[in-house]
Tab-separated table of C-alpha atoms in Angstrom:
chain	number	residue	atom	x	y	z
A	1	MET	CA	-0.174	0.020	-0.070
A	2	SER	CA	1.237	3.733	-0.776
A	3	LEU	CA	2.657	5.658	1.940
A	4	ASN	CA	0.934	8.680	0.880
A	5	VAL	CA	-1.236	10.122	3.443
A	6	PRO	CA	-4.504	11.766	2.263
A	7	ASN	CA	-5.433	15.386	3.422
A	8	LEU	CA	-8.509	16.120	5.367
A	9	THR	CA	-10.200	17.819	2.080
A	10	LEU	CA	-10.164	14.055	0.399
A	11	LEU	CA	-11.111	12.272	3.556
A	12	ARG	CA	-14.198	14.971	3.937
A	13	GLN	CA	-15.028	14.414	0.471
A	14	PHE	CA	-15.072	10.642	0.680
A	15	VAL	CA	-17.155	10.885	3.915
A	16	VAL	CA	-19.747	13.038	2.154
A	17	VAL	CA	-19.871	10.707	-0.909
A	18	ALA	CA	-20.472	7.861	1.583
A	19	GLU	CA	-23.244	9.847	3.504
A	20	GLU	CA	-25.010	11.004	0.527
A	21	LYS	CA	-24.706	7.289	-1.476
A	22	GLY	CA	-23.791	9.223	-4.588
A	23	ILE	CA	-21.231	11.499	-6.349
A	24	SER	CA	-23.913	14.062	-7.564
A	25	PRO	CA	-25.735	14.670	-4.417
A	26	ALA	CA	-22.320	14.752	-2.483
A	27	ALA	CA	-20.893	17.412	-5.266
A	28	ARG	CA	-23.868	19.604	-4.631
A	29	ARG	CA	-23.431	19.247	-0.808
A	30	LEU	CA	-19.723	20.187	-0.869
A	31	ARG	CA	-20.577	22.846	-3.706
A	32	ILE	CA	-17.841	21.556	-6.273
A	33	SER	CA	-18.120	20.025	-9.706
A	34	GLN	CA	-19.164	16.497	-10.016
A	35	PRO	CA	-16.161	15.726	-12.294
A	36	ALA	CA	-13.793	17.303	-9.743
A	37	LEU	CA	-15.379	15.149	-6.917
A	38	SER	CA	-14.950	12.139	-8.837
A	39	LYS	CA	-11.418	12.873	-9.665
A	40	ASN	CA	-10.543	13.537	-6.078
A	41	ILE	CA	-12.204	9.968	-5.109
A	42	ARG	CA	-10.134	8.192	-7.632
A	43	LYS	CA	-7.095	10.105	-6.423
A	44	LEU	CA	-7.939	8.833	-3.003
A	45	GLU	CA	-8.304	5.369	-4.268
A	46	ALA	CA	-4.768	5.436	-5.805
A	47	MET	CA	-3.178	6.640	-2.812
A	48	LEU	CA	-4.743	3.784	-0.799
A	49	ASP	CA	-4.319	1.415	-3.760
A	50	THR	CA	-7.838	0.082	-3.530
A	51	ARG	CA	-11.479	0.650	-4.702
A	52	LEU	CA	-13.440	2.487	-1.998
A	53	VAL	CA	-16.768	3.051	-3.833
A	54	GLU	CA	-18.768	1.042	-6.856
A	55	ARG	CA	-20.985	2.993	-9.057
A	56	THR	CA	-24.675	1.631	-9.467
A	57	SER	CA	-27.510	2.837	-11.441
A	58	GLY	CA	-28.778	4.038	-8.151
A	59	GLY	CA	-25.665	6.187	-7.095
A	60	THR	CA	-22.680	4.602	-5.443
A	61	VAL	CA	-21.841	2.031	-2.630
A	62	LEU	CA	-19.071	1.295	-0.536
A	63	THR	CA	-16.809	-1.395	-1.116
A	64	GLU	CA	-15.608	-3.725	2.061
A	65	ALA	CA	-12.533	-1.479	2.004
A	66	GLY	CA	-14.667	1.649	1.873
A	67	ARG	CA	-16.820	0.745	4.749
A	68	VAL	CA	-13.724	0.112	6.973
A	69	PHE	CA	-12.244	3.502	5.638
A	70	TYR	CA	-15.416	5.327	6.146
A	71	GLN	CA	-15.464	4.145	9.656
A	72	ARG	CA	-12.026	5.562	10.564
A	73	ALA	CA	-12.312	8.709	8.164
A	74	GLN	CA	-15.197	9.849	10.398
A	75	VAL	CA	-13.313	9.559	13.435
A	76	ILE	CA	-10.156	11.423	11.960
A	77	GLY	CA	-12.315	14.307	10.985
A	78	LEU	CA	-14.175	14.488	14.203
A	79	GLU	CA	-10.444	14.313	15.910
A	80	TYR	CA	-9.450	17.221	13.857
A	81	GLU	CA	-12.434	19.227	14.858
A	82	HIS	CA	-11.883	18.596	18.488
A	83	ALA	CA	-8.024	19.483	18.056
A	84	LEU	CA	-9.435	22.747	16.626
A	85	GLN	CA	-11.797	23.215	19.627
A	86	ASP	CA	-8.896	22.520	21.965
A	87	ILE	CA	-6.603	25.206	20.762
A	88	GLY	CA	-9.548	27.638	20.675
A	89	ASN	CA	-10.220	26.611	24.627
A	90	VAL	CA	-6.453	27.363	25.224
A	91	VAL	CA	-6.396	30.641	23.428
A	92	SER	CA	-9.600	31.801	25.021
A	93	ARG	CA	-8.581	30.370	28.394
A	94	GLN	CA	-11.581	28.280	28.679
A	95	ASN	CA	-12.133	24.361	28.960
A	96	ALA	CA	-13.672	22.273	26.445
A	97	THR	CA	-17.375	21.785	26.107
A	98	VAL	CA	-19.076	18.720	27.435
A	99	ARG	CA	-21.593	17.025	24.909
A	100	MET	CA	-24.124	15.294	26.727
A	101	GLY	CA	-27.158	13.283	25.134
A	102	ALA	CA	-30.271	12.922	27.477
A	103	GLY	CA	-33.665	11.603	27.312
A	104	PRO	CA	-36.655	14.151	27.394
A	105	ILE	CA	-37.366	13.014	30.870
A	106	TRP	CA	-34.028	13.448	32.051
A	107	THR	CA	-33.423	16.888	30.714
A	108	SER	CA	-36.572	18.105	32.400
A	109	THR	CA	-36.012	16.540	35.895
A	110	VAL	CA	-32.678	14.973	36.793
A	111	LEU	CA	-30.161	16.968	34.779
A	112	PRO	CA	-30.969	20.748	35.893
A	113	ASP	CA	-29.953	20.055	39.510
A	114	ALA	CA	-26.900	17.958	38.295
A	115	ILE	CA	-25.583	20.633	36.005
A	116	GLU	CA	-25.886	23.207	38.531
A	117	ARG	CA	-23.679	21.224	40.796
A	118	PHE	CA	-21.412	20.348	38.050
A	119	HIS	CA	-20.909	24.101	37.313
A	120	GLN	CA	-20.294	24.819	41.028
A	121	LEU	CA	-17.164	22.260	40.730
A	122	TYR	CA	-16.052	23.163	37.392
A	123	PRO	CA	-17.210	26.542	36.580
A	124	GLN	CA	-15.247	27.002	33.368
A	125	LEU	CA	-16.657	23.902	31.766
A	126	ARG	CA	-19.310	24.491	29.435
A	127	VAL	CA	-22.167	21.564	28.929
A	128	GLN	CA	-24.093	21.166	25.660
A	129	ILE	CA	-27.306	18.934	26.095
A	130	ILE	CA	-28.751	17.329	23.054
A	131	THR	CA	-31.996	15.836	23.430
A	132	ALA	CA	-31.870	12.056	22.057
A	133	GLY	CA	-33.033	8.845	22.721
A	134	PRO	CA	-31.069	5.618	23.601
A	135	ALA	CA	-31.396	4.253	20.097
A	136	GLU	CA	-29.849	7.379	18.362
A	137	VAL	CA	-26.751	8.068	20.135
A	138	GLY	CA	-24.905	4.581	19.786
A	139	GLU	CA	-23.058	6.099	16.645
A	140	GLU	CA	-22.677	9.873	18.009
A	141	LEU	CA	-20.926	8.199	20.979
A	142	ARG	CA	-18.898	5.783	18.815
A	143	VAL	CA	-17.382	8.785	16.643
A	144	GLY	CA	-17.004	11.146	19.472
A	145	ARG	CA	-19.589	13.825	18.354
A	146	MET	CA	-21.126	12.893	21.933
A	147	ASP	CA	-19.357	12.465	25.007
A	148	LEU	CA	-21.840	10.772	27.215
A	149	TYR	CA	-25.467	9.967	27.654
A	150	ALA	CA	-27.774	9.947	30.393
A	151	GLY	CA	-30.984	8.250	29.889
A	152	ALA	CA	-32.992	5.211	30.553
A	153	LEU	CA	-31.300	1.748	29.249
A	154	LEU	CA	-34.249	-0.568	28.336
A	155	ARG	CA	-31.940	-3.373	28.227
A	156	ASP	CA	-29.001	-4.763	30.554
A	157	THR	CA	-26.692	-5.148	27.502
A	158	VAL	CA	-24.210	-2.340	26.542
A	159	GLY	CA	-22.586	-2.308	23.189
A	160	PRO	CA	-18.764	-2.900	22.857
A	161	GLY	CA	-16.350	-0.163	23.771
A	162	PHE	CA	-19.144	1.431	26.070
A	163	THR	CA	-19.576	1.730	29.883
A	164	ALA	CA	-22.737	1.915	31.745
A	165	ARG	CA	-23.155	3.432	35.167
A	166	ARG	CA	-26.445	3.409	37.377
A	167	LEU	CA	-27.425	6.793	37.932
A	168	ALA	CA	-30.769	6.249	39.173
A	169	ARG	CA	-33.593	3.730	39.431
A	170	ALA	CA	-37.062	4.126	38.609
A	171	ASP	CA	-40.066	1.904	39.023
A	172	LEU	CA	-42.323	2.397	35.935
A	173	ALA	CA	-45.936	1.488	35.459
A	174	VAL	CA	-47.669	0.869	31.772
A	175	LEU	CA	-51.566	1.245	32.019
A	176	ALA	CA	-53.586	0.000	29.200
A	177	GLY	CA	-57.401	-0.231	28.617
A	178	LYS	CA	-58.987	-4.069	28.657
A	179	THR	CA	-59.282	-3.828	25.085
A	180	HIS	CA	-55.756	-3.196	24.335
A	181	PRO	CA	-53.818	-6.034	22.608
A	182	LEU	CA	-50.957	-6.424	25.555
A	183	HIS	CA	-53.944	-7.670	27.689
A	184	GLU	CA	-54.125	-10.740	25.524
A	185	LEU	CA	-50.384	-11.766	26.167
A	186	PRO	CA	-48.673	-13.409	29.092
A	187	PRO	CA	-47.206	-10.684	31.376
A	188	GLY	CA	-43.421	-11.775	30.211
A	189	GLU	CA	-44.236	-11.557	26.472
A	190	ALA	CA	-46.196	-8.271	26.993
A	191	LEU	CA	-43.124	-6.535	28.504
A	192	SER	CA	-41.046	-7.926	26.041
A	193	ARG	CA	-43.282	-6.439	23.133
A	194	LEU	CA	-43.834	-3.246	24.883
A	195	SER	CA	-42.059	-1.211	22.446
A	196	GLU	CA	-44.312	-2.310	19.544
A	197	TYR	CA	-47.000	-0.335	21.022
A	198	PRO	CA	-46.839	3.444	21.603
A	199	PHE	CA	-47.764	4.750	25.053
A	200	VAL	CA	-46.983	7.389	27.580
A	201	SER	CA	-44.749	6.876	30.833
A	202	PHE	CA	-43.633	8.619	33.777
């Protein structure tokens, strides 16, 4: 494999092609011409000595090598953004921003008091709250767009590379009318299928 190192522009353009699943929509998003973007993707493939994308009638799809490189390229881009943020923090004599995801109930009940105490201990740290559910934050945490998540874990399993700490425990009850389909199921099965039915909790 070539020892040439792709620059951040090539990495960014490849990530956008992967996200948009096509050269044309990626070129529009990047505001460059389609031929220029195609040329840069070919240049990146030549530097890596492998095909990253395959053209199809519906756009482009990543090769196996492309999927692997896409995961790494995302992280590299975010690390660069974090480095710029850290430099800005040093210049402005401020500490970094902590990006925290949280469920809507946590955002309105638990976190206000917790963040107030946090700011008393760390007055220079900023906290950015992003309201999101557990199913939405896995990728954000994996690539570093989010530092931590506070919310309910509906299962005891935690994905590889993640650590979970219990912050609180809540006993929940789900109320349903007698004609609701859950009433026809055994309790254990009803609990396992709860996510199939919209309901209001808390």
